XYZ file of C-alpha atoms in Angstrom:
656
model
C 143.923 113.184 97.556
C 140.255 113.719 98.423
C 138.920 111.290 101.007
C 135.774 109.293 100.175
C 132.794 110.447 102.254
C 130.611 108.423 104.586
C 127.394 109.854 106.053
C 125.735 107.833 108.812
C 122.708 108.712 110.955
C 120.835 107.462 113.976
C 117.109 108.081 114.243
C 116.444 111.289 116.125
C 115.253 110.261 119.565
C 111.945 111.313 121.062
C 112.663 112.986 124.429
C 109.852 111.362 126.391
C 112.006 109.842 129.138
C 115.424 108.635 130.226
C 117.179 106.487 127.620
C 117.906 102.860 128.576
C 120.574 100.589 127.089
C 118.195 99.499 124.337
C 118.001 103.118 123.155
C 121.764 103.515 123.440
C 122.330 100.445 121.250
C 121.679 102.242 117.949
C 123.898 105.171 118.835
C 126.787 102.929 119.895
C 126.403 100.820 116.732
C 126.580 103.950 114.554
C 129.575 105.164 116.532
C 131.371 101.869 115.924
C 130.742 102.206 112.199
C 131.807 105.866 112.146
C 135.067 105.034 113.950
C 135.714 102.112 111.610
C 135.241 104.247 108.507
C 137.523 106.952 109.920
C 140.094 104.216 110.582
C 139.742 103.250 106.901
C 140.473 106.821 105.819
C 136.947 108.063 105.089
C 135.686 111.602 105.631
C 132.870 110.690 108.045
C 129.848 112.741 109.041
C 127.848 111.256 111.921
C 124.442 112.752 112.761
C 122.227 112.176 115.766
C 119.715 114.335 117.630
C 116.230 114.762 119.043
C 112.706 114.851 117.606
C 111.226 117.570 119.818
C 107.726 118.346 118.550
C 104.345 116.717 119.011
C 101.269 116.383 121.158
C 102.921 114.107 123.702
C 105.655 116.680 124.390
C 103.047 119.412 124.706
C 101.070 117.325 127.223
C 104.133 116.302 129.250
C 105.278 119.906 129.543
C 101.783 121.023 130.554
C 101.626 118.310 133.223
C 104.951 119.564 134.613
C 103.870 123.202 134.516
C 106.653 124.272 132.138
C 106.860 125.293 128.493
C 107.471 122.626 125.843
C 110.716 124.381 124.924
C 111.976 124.248 128.513
C 111.072 120.558 128.654
C 112.923 119.587 125.451
C 115.912 121.791 126.351
C 116.378 119.789 129.538
C 115.878 116.432 127.795
C 118.315 117.308 124.983
C 120.961 118.236 127.538
C 120.474 114.877 129.241
C 120.943 113.030 125.946
C 124.083 114.979 125.093
C 125.480 114.197 128.539
C 124.763 110.496 127.972
C 126.437 110.478 124.553
C 129.470 112.134 126.114
C 129.601 109.405 128.776
C 129.374 106.744 126.036
C 132.127 108.541 124.049
C 129.904 108.963 120.993
C 131.876 110.743 118.265
C 128.987 112.443 116.472
C 129.609 115.464 114.255
C 126.249 117.159 114.791
C 123.402 116.884 117.274
C 120.321 118.198 115.482
C 117.257 119.449 117.327
C 114.007 119.838 115.400
C 113.194 122.973 117.399
C 116.166 124.797 115.833
C 115.310 127.752 113.600
C 117.320 126.294 110.711
C 115.394 123.037 110.774
C 111.971 124.667 111.134
C 112.603 127.016 108.201
C 113.714 124.132 105.994
C 110.644 122.036 106.944
C 108.368 124.953 106.043
C 110.167 125.277 102.706
C 109.732 121.541 101.993
C 106.046 121.586 102.914
C 105.256 124.620 100.745
C 107.108 123.169 97.776
C 105.220 119.870 98.008
C 101.949 121.776 98.408
C 102.671 123.973 95.397
C 103.496 121.031 93.129
C 100.320 119.172 94.136
C 101.888 116.387 96.207
C 100.160 117.730 99.325
C 96.448 118.617 99.400
C 93.920 119.746 102.036
C 91.301 117.276 103.260
C 89.712 115.918 106.412
C 91.012 113.013 108.411
C 89.184 110.658 110.710
C 91.087 107.844 112.311
C 92.259 106.061 115.440
C 95.179 107.930 116.936
C 97.666 107.027 119.682
C 99.067 110.109 121.398
C 101.985 108.165 122.891
C 102.988 106.667 119.522
C 102.060 109.799 117.543
C 100.633 107.513 114.890
C 97.283 106.744 113.280
C 96.125 103.125 113.028
C 93.502 101.323 110.981
C 91.208 98.870 112.735
C 93.137 95.900 111.327
C 96.470 97.262 112.606
C 95.308 97.335 116.232
C 96.183 94.541 118.655
C 92.765 94.848 120.283
C 89.529 96.596 119.312
C 87.056 97.857 121.931
C 83.350 97.742 121.031
C 80.145 98.821 122.757
C 77.104 96.611 123.377
C 75.932 97.150 119.796
C 79.270 96.046 118.378
C 80.321 99.552 117.357
C 84.031 100.275 117.625
C 84.731 102.735 120.454
C 88.509 102.427 120.784
C 91.395 100.017 120.722
C 94.921 99.173 121.723
C 97.914 99.778 119.443
C 100.718 97.188 119.056
C 102.715 99.292 121.544
C 100.049 98.705 124.207
C 98.824 102.300 124.163
C 95.127 103.110 123.738
C 93.897 104.915 120.632
C 91.192 107.528 120.369
C 89.033 108.649 117.459
C 90.318 111.882 115.935
C 88.507 113.882 113.279
C 90.080 117.063 111.982
C 91.026 119.050 108.919
C 94.392 117.867 107.653
C 96.814 118.147 104.784
C 97.606 114.866 103.023
C 100.627 113.633 101.083
C 99.776 111.715 97.876
C 101.764 108.594 98.751
C 99.826 106.519 96.216
C 101.263 108.628 93.397
C 104.733 107.237 94.052
C 103.929 103.641 95.022
C 104.909 102.039 91.688
C 108.103 104.066 91.521
C 109.025 102.985 95.053
C 108.480 99.298 94.259
C 110.667 99.670 91.178
C 113.371 101.262 93.328
C 113.256 98.299 95.684
C 113.697 95.943 92.718
C 116.560 97.956 91.225
C 118.319 98.276 94.598
C 117.911 94.930 96.363
C 120.266 95.931 99.215
C 118.456 99.182 99.982
C 116.637 97.739 103.023
C 118.507 95.427 105.366
C 117.795 92.786 106.526
C 115.894 91.676 103.424
C 112.954 90.451 105.510
C 112.131 94.069 106.361
C 111.687 94.830 102.645
C 109.274 91.934 102.240
C 107.314 93.228 105.215
C 106.993 96.673 103.592
C 105.815 95.224 100.314
C 103.357 92.672 101.665
C 101.904 94.586 104.615
C 101.770 98.163 103.365
C 102.427 98.710 99.665
C 100.694 95.810 97.898
C 97.408 96.164 99.886
C 97.269 99.756 98.609
C 99.339 102.661 99.881
C 97.066 105.215 101.537
C 97.723 108.945 101.411
C 99.395 110.205 104.561
C 98.054 112.876 106.937
C 100.913 115.374 107.333
C 99.428 118.141 109.476
C 97.479 118.532 112.741
C 95.272 121.241 114.188
C 94.526 119.763 117.629
C 97.834 120.898 119.151
C 100.273 123.752 118.570
C 103.712 122.399 119.507
C 105.154 121.885 116.054
C 106.343 123.643 112.909
C 103.507 125.908 111.651
C 102.467 125.484 108.025
C 103.615 128.761 106.519
C 100.581 129.305 104.297
C 98.037 127.991 106.836
C 99.384 128.579 110.384
C 96.504 126.897 112.203
C 98.095 123.643 111.024
C 101.392 122.284 112.332
C 103.471 119.895 110.266
C 102.858 116.356 111.492
C 105.712 114.315 112.882
C 107.026 112.381 109.912
C 107.716 115.236 107.497
C 109.172 117.217 110.378
C 111.261 114.378 111.813
C 112.443 112.645 108.643
C 113.580 115.880 107.052
C 116.281 116.218 109.726
C 118.634 114.053 107.675
C 118.879 116.773 105.026
C 118.089 119.935 107.035
C 121.085 119.161 109.272
C 123.264 119.440 106.168
C 121.833 122.826 105.175
C 119.352 121.685 102.532
C 117.303 124.578 101.067
C 119.661 127.198 102.543
C 122.539 129.225 101.136
C 124.853 127.270 103.429
C 124.405 123.854 101.830
C 128.067 122.796 101.494
C 127.545 119.809 103.781
C 124.488 118.734 101.810
C 126.401 118.845 98.529
C 129.297 116.945 100.100
C 127.576 114.177 102.063
C 124.103 113.548 100.605
C 122.851 110.917 99.902
C 123.382 109.219 103.242
C 125.333 105.990 103.179
C 123.381 104.488 106.077
C 120.257 105.356 108.056
C 120.430 103.064 111.080
C 117.066 102.627 112.810
C 115.097 100.291 115.043
C 112.796 97.835 113.309
C 109.700 99.584 114.726
C 110.258 102.642 112.484
C 111.390 100.901 109.299
C 108.033 101.637 107.632
C 108.457 105.391 107.959
C 112.004 105.317 106.603
C 111.410 102.720 103.882
C 108.141 104.168 102.530
C 107.446 107.747 103.635
C 111.022 109.025 103.476
C 111.906 107.690 99.988
C 108.641 109.065 98.628
C 109.347 112.473 100.177
C 112.770 112.484 98.519
C 111.314 111.400 95.183
C 108.844 114.275 95.357
C 111.707 116.675 96.134
C 113.718 115.198 93.233
C 116.548 114.217 95.566
C 118.678 111.046 95.631
C 117.615 108.349 98.092
C 119.867 107.099 100.903
C 122.036 104.158 99.928
C 120.968 101.849 102.740
C 118.399 101.532 105.535
C 119.405 99.170 108.293
C 116.583 98.171 110.646
C 118.101 96.447 113.646
C 116.251 94.340 116.190
C 115.467 95.156 119.801
C 117.450 94.526 122.927
C 114.978 92.570 125.026
C 114.905 91.184 128.529
C 113.953 87.605 129.398
C 110.365 88.736 129.968
C 110.069 90.871 126.851
C 110.642 94.557 126.120
C 112.136 96.803 128.765
C 109.492 98.373 130.988
C 109.714 100.306 134.240
C 106.566 98.604 135.481
C 108.171 95.184 134.952
C 111.256 96.236 136.839
C 113.530 95.109 134.009
C 115.053 98.394 132.828
C 118.801 98.977 133.022
C 120.343 102.341 132.133
C 123.720 102.920 130.446
C 125.087 105.118 133.232
C 124.466 102.336 135.774
C 126.637 99.967 133.733
C 129.374 102.440 132.798
C 129.862 103.853 136.284
C 130.470 100.394 137.771
C 131.981 98.333 134.949
C 133.455 100.853 132.521
C 132.477 101.912 129.025
C 134.255 99.105 127.156
C 132.231 96.409 128.900
C 128.929 97.975 127.843
C 129.936 98.677 124.254
C 131.485 95.233 123.812
C 128.471 93.441 125.262
C 125.926 95.259 123.122
C 127.877 94.770 119.907
C 128.834 91.138 120.617
C 125.677 89.780 122.204
C 123.092 91.181 119.768
C 123.158 89.680 116.241
C 122.627 92.717 114.063
C 119.195 92.730 112.470
C 117.839 90.269 115.042
C 116.619 90.743 118.600
C 119.030 90.178 121.458
C 118.361 89.411 125.099
C 120.092 91.163 127.997
C 120.611 89.258 131.207
C 122.856 90.251 134.120
C 124.451 86.807 133.925
C 125.405 87.068 130.253
C 126.767 90.599 130.755
C 129.080 89.537 133.573
C 130.103 86.386 131.697
C 131.045 88.363 128.572
C 133.124 90.757 130.662
C 134.879 87.962 132.542
C 135.359 85.354 129.814
C 136.015 87.561 126.784
C 137.568 90.766 128.082
C 139.266 89.681 131.322
C 140.195 86.070 130.471
C 140.751 85.839 126.708
C 142.028 89.317 125.866
C 143.282 90.517 129.239
C 145.194 87.347 130.075
C 146.759 87.192 126.604
C 148.129 90.719 127.014
C 149.261 90.102 130.572
C 150.957 86.749 129.854
C 152.690 88.012 126.728
C 154.134 91.162 128.288
C 155.150 89.254 131.408
C 157.050 86.682 129.304
C 158.743 89.381 127.210
C 159.846 91.058 130.432
C 161.040 87.781 131.923
C 162.817 86.295 128.909
C 163.972 89.406 126.983
C 164.185 92.177 129.612
C 161.094 93.822 128.140
C 162.451 94.092 124.582
C 160.266 92.643 121.830
C 162.446 90.584 119.443
C 162.432 91.473 115.745
C 160.109 89.605 113.394
C 162.007 87.249 111.076
C 159.171 85.310 109.467
C 157.095 82.170 109.972
C 159.560 79.384 110.787
C 157.357 76.608 112.141
C 154.067 75.010 111.213
C 152.626 76.668 114.308
C 153.764 80.071 113.018
C 152.316 79.463 109.568
C 148.999 78.231 110.954
C 148.815 81.229 113.267
C 149.575 83.786 110.561
C 147.013 82.208 108.233
C 144.372 82.390 110.976
C 145.164 86.072 111.481
C 145.010 86.837 107.750
C 141.736 84.955 107.263
C 140.055 86.591 110.225
C 141.216 90.093 109.322
C 139.425 89.522 106.009
C 136.372 88.133 107.814
C 136.407 91.180 110.086
C 136.490 93.568 107.136
C 133.665 91.806 105.301
C 131.534 91.776 108.438
C 132.204 95.437 109.202
C 131.287 96.529 105.691
C 127.978 94.688 106.130
C 127.580 96.081 109.677
C 127.531 92.585 111.122
C 129.199 93.746 114.307
C 128.891 90.547 116.316
C 130.479 88.603 113.431
C 133.357 91.074 113.233
C 134.022 90.726 116.948
C 133.871 86.965 116.645
C 136.647 87.183 114.034
C 138.811 89.235 116.414
C 138.203 86.750 119.205
C 139.221 83.937 116.881
C 142.588 85.700 116.532
C 142.784 86.122 120.317
C 141.788 82.492 120.952
C 144.227 81.221 118.339
C 147.001 83.246 119.999
C 146.243 81.735 123.381
C 146.345 78.288 121.776
C 149.683 79.203 120.164
C 151.145 79.714 123.644
C 150.100 76.198 124.604
C 151.451 74.784 121.316
C 154.871 76.425 121.542
C 155.291 76.166 125.363
C 157.641 79.161 125.761
C 158.383 78.224 129.372
C 159.940 75.024 128.044
C 161.903 76.825 125.304
C 163.278 79.227 127.913
C 165.057 76.403 129.747
C 167.596 75.963 126.910
C 169.672 78.899 125.646
C 169.825 77.182 122.267
C 166.107 77.895 121.856
C 166.524 81.653 122.378
C 165.771 82.491 118.741
C 162.723 80.202 118.689
C 161.521 81.746 121.944
C 161.935 85.228 120.480
C 159.939 84.148 117.450
C 157.045 83.122 119.709
C 157.162 86.425 121.612
C 157.090 88.626 118.506
C 154.207 86.630 117.018
C 152.206 87.131 120.208
C 153.030 90.844 120.394
C 152.070 91.283 116.728
C 148.745 89.490 117.167
C 147.916 91.642 120.180
C 148.760 94.776 118.176
C 146.511 93.681 115.301
C 143.669 92.832 117.697
C 143.982 96.263 119.322
C 143.691 97.988 115.932
C 140.601 95.951 115.001
C 138.980 96.578 118.390
C 139.564 100.336 118.371
C 136.183 101.174 116.756
C 134.438 99.211 119.519
C 136.443 99.895 122.670
C 137.554 103.470 123.420
C 139.733 102.470 126.397
C 141.239 98.984 125.990
C 143.139 99.336 122.682
C 144.789 102.572 123.845
C 145.898 100.816 127.023
C 147.248 97.885 124.977
C 149.299 100.219 122.787
C 150.568 101.913 125.937
C 151.580 98.647 127.592
C 153.226 97.469 124.352
C 154.996 100.846 124.217
C 153.682 101.466 120.692
C 153.577 105.220 120.098
C 154.135 105.098 116.337
C 150.739 105.883 114.793
C 151.697 103.947 111.669
C 151.433 100.765 113.755
C 147.904 101.741 114.818
C 146.354 102.240 111.364
C 144.023 99.855 109.586
C 146.516 99.458 106.758
C 149.076 98.166 109.245
C 147.049 94.999 109.957
C 147.535 93.947 106.331
C 151.323 93.741 106.769
C 152.195 91.061 109.280
C 155.263 91.459 111.487
C 155.727 95.224 111.757
C 155.351 95.458 115.564
C 158.190 97.574 116.931
C 157.832 99.136 120.379
C 159.660 102.364 121.190
C 161.614 100.672 123.963
C 161.433 98.107 126.748
C 158.010 97.173 128.074
C 156.962 97.894 131.630
C 155.236 95.553 134.049
C 151.717 94.763 132.756
C 148.619 95.906 134.608
C 145.177 94.274 134.223
C 143.066 96.091 131.647
C 139.813 94.319 132.500
C 139.745 92.956 136.087
C 137.635 89.860 136.735
C 134.267 90.389 138.389
C 132.637 88.414 141.181
C 129.744 86.789 139.308
C 127.305 86.352 142.191
C 127.915 89.808 143.644
C 127.648 91.650 140.333
C 124.604 89.762 139.058
C 122.849 90.643 142.324
C 123.908 94.279 141.958
C 122.527 94.576 138.420
C 119.256 92.936 139.403
C 118.951 95.415 142.285
C 119.435 98.250 139.798
C 116.590 96.837 137.690
C 114.031 96.627 140.500
C 110.613 98.269 139.985
C 110.140 101.906 141.033
C 107.660 100.807 143.739
C 110.505 99.218 145.669
C 112.619 102.344 145.751
C 112.704 104.310 148.991
C 109.048 105.351 149.339
C 109.863 107.371 152.453
C 112.117 109.694 150.481
C 109.532 110.022 147.735
C 106.920 111.010 150.293
C 109.218 113.655 151.777
C 109.818 115.072 148.302
C 106.106 115.244 147.423
C 104.875 118.605 146.193
C 102.821 120.603 148.705
C 99.182 121.306 147.826
C 96.611 123.721 149.226
C 93.361 122.823 150.995
C 91.546 123.992 147.864
C 93.460 121.399 145.823
C 92.535 118.668 148.279
C 88.863 119.692 148.319
C 88.687 118.981 144.580
C 89.132 115.252 145.291
C 85.833 113.443 145.985
C 86.298 110.304 148.122
C 83.310 108.070 148.939
C 82.696 104.847 150.838
C 81.712 101.848 148.703
C 81.280 98.083 148.989
C 82.898 95.647 146.559
C 80.070 93.537 145.094
C 82.017 91.653 142.390
C 85.598 91.176 141.233
C 87.454 89.228 138.567
C 90.883 89.151 136.958
C 91.511 91.143 133.768
C 92.654 88.844 130.975
C 96.347 89.048 130.050
C 97.042 91.503 132.896
C 98.426 89.756 135.956
C 98.256 92.886 138.153
C 94.725 94.072 137.331
C 91.352 93.257 138.861
C 88.029 94.402 137.387
C 85.944 95.423 140.403
C 82.253 96.367 140.719
C 81.461 98.668 143.647
C 78.185 99.849 145.223
C 78.308 103.587 146.012
C 74.795 103.704 147.525
C 73.055 105.544 144.719
C 74.967 103.924 141.835
C 77.246 101.055 140.863
C 80.555 101.533 139.107
C 83.353 99.498 137.557
C 86.933 100.161 138.640
C 90.098 98.545 137.313
C 92.729 98.376 140.046
C 96.316 97.078 140.087
C 95.970 95.054 143.293
C 95.827 91.486 141.941
C 99.337 90.651 143.128
C 98.142 91.351 146.678
C 94.459 90.277 146.646
C 92.464 87.557 144.933
C 88.915 88.446 143.775
C 87.314 86.431 146.565
C 89.360 88.271 149.202
C 87.682 91.618 148.566
C 84.046 90.827 147.710
C 81.907 92.340 150.470
C 84.749 94.547 151.697
C 84.158 98.268 152.263
C 86.680 100.499 150.469
C 87.401 104.166 149.779
C 86.919 105.291 146.183
C 88.001 108.482 144.401
C 84.854 109.098 142.363
C 85.510 112.261 140.362
C 88.403 111.026 138.232
C 88.099 111.150 134.446
C 87.098 107.619 133.250
C 89.882 105.714 131.479
C 90.320 102.385 129.725
C 92.856 99.895 131.035
C 93.445 96.811 128.895
C 90.134 97.428 127.215
C 88.149 97.706 130.458
C 86.512 100.963 131.504
C 87.576 102.289 134.908
C 85.442 104.936 136.650
C 87.474 105.820 139.702
C 90.298 104.654 141.922
C 90.316 102.503 145.043
C 92.602 103.931 147.721
C 95.368 101.762 149.165
C 98.273 102.177 151.539
C 101.728 101.224 150.222
C 105.085 100.744 151.897
C 107.924 99.164 149.934
C 106.437 96.195 148.091
C 103.488 95.829 150.496
C 100.047 97.118 149.458
C 96.948 97.157 151.705
C 93.364 98.222 151.143
C 92.240 100.830 153.669
C 89.748 99.362 156.169
C 86.415 101.154 156.520
C 84.128 100.393 159.530
C 81.007 98.419 158.522
C 78.696 100.997 160.103
C 79.539 103.713 157.546
C 76.955 103.802 154.737
C 77.890 103.475 151.085
C 78.085 106.858 149.365
C 79.334 108.642 152.505
C 81.828 111.363 151.593
C 85.239 111.280 153.251
C 86.629 114.692 154.212
């Protein structure tokens, strides 16, 4: 019998830095779903990978003095190593720099060009290099204007500055497919989940008028060249989105996977890229006359108490830091239980330790330990045979198990992972209550209650077996250890189908002494440890960083122009607690400098103070304020001090 197929994808990750637990969330969620579907007997194909082209990659590689290919090779290896640590069971890791992918993207572009869906024009717009996205004036969080009120820049919702870009570009006729896309939404109401994301697409992007999309760039080279016009490279979204079909061999002679698995059952993505997957990607597929994916699921973010994770805030925690100290199960369980799927969740060290202690160590761990210990004590390690539900307690327990197995299945099919786990923990909690209701230690005092005592033991062993099966998509370690401690080697007792038939638990022989699966953690010690791991980079061993600094030549140093200046005015930058806007007198000119010293100095502390200024830096904008240089400071640990300059040295003097 042919298995039903299930194709699930993560977004392909942009290799711009080390992945934190928020990034890992999507990949773990997809892995849970892939494992669940395999448990249900599906032929699963799970795709993840990296989006390796773009201007930002080109710039990062140039800054590091290496080729873009060398940079992405190293980053891709790091991601693969992380997925191995997290026991991610993907079937393919696609890289957009692969020859197969690039050839398929070129084929797609030329086909769309030939059939008139892509045309050549000129684009002028506000572009964020970091986001690799163009923005209209109304989409920006902040707009910068000159004295005449003319727009000269702005800040994207991500916080990154935008710059005006004008270049020749190819455009995709998105407007041609707008009505068809809206009709598809109406005909397939579950296509975008949660439903609020669909309303956002309609109201914010489609109904106001869908603009044609720039799909090529000429201002950088690190990308897939347009075959018929090589001075252009294919812009990110055609290149990146196409991975879902190029990975399966689309447009090649080796397209067996494409024929087998497309359309995708689920594209799982973060809410920040729903627009590209819910608008651009369906339109691309319509233009290629291909079926659309069955479902887009845009999950929320994993936030910290003070907002999104940020190195500068000192609130970033990385998966390896958690796994190496607390184990993989604790991380996977926390992320899937604590974050309501589709909504934002908040990570705190306290809640992480509490989940590990209360749920894994106390509820589940103690249930396993108590049950096996009682079976050893009262029945020499032999689990009694199941003979049915004889008491009201038995009947109530079995009904709770049946109801929550159904709740689990419904939640899993809807990818409501926290709800599914809640159903499992209801079974676990009800089993712990069952121990209190039946009081086996009392039954054991009278030999006449031996059969009743055995009935309690087999019910507990069966509930633990069922819980282990249901938890196996989530926890790679714990369920295997439960089966081992219950001496269950028969794979038929570990299948999903087995949870539908109550009372089949039958160990291979006597049970051994139980060992804790999830040891309890010291709350105060571990919360402190996690917070230490999250501290800002500035607090991390500056002496070692100084020793590791790259050597420069005297010629390099001579390029830096340092002058003496006097601070003549200073004020705080709005909505930036670390920044001061400072006016300095350099003798022959006055300049404005934005400096991150506000946590150490108030404006009044520095007015009239002589400082050292690097004067030949390229001007930048920080939080909308122009900065024309850098004030030198001395830093050690968390302490920062302005460098004192004797009053007798004139402003404008050059420091050598």
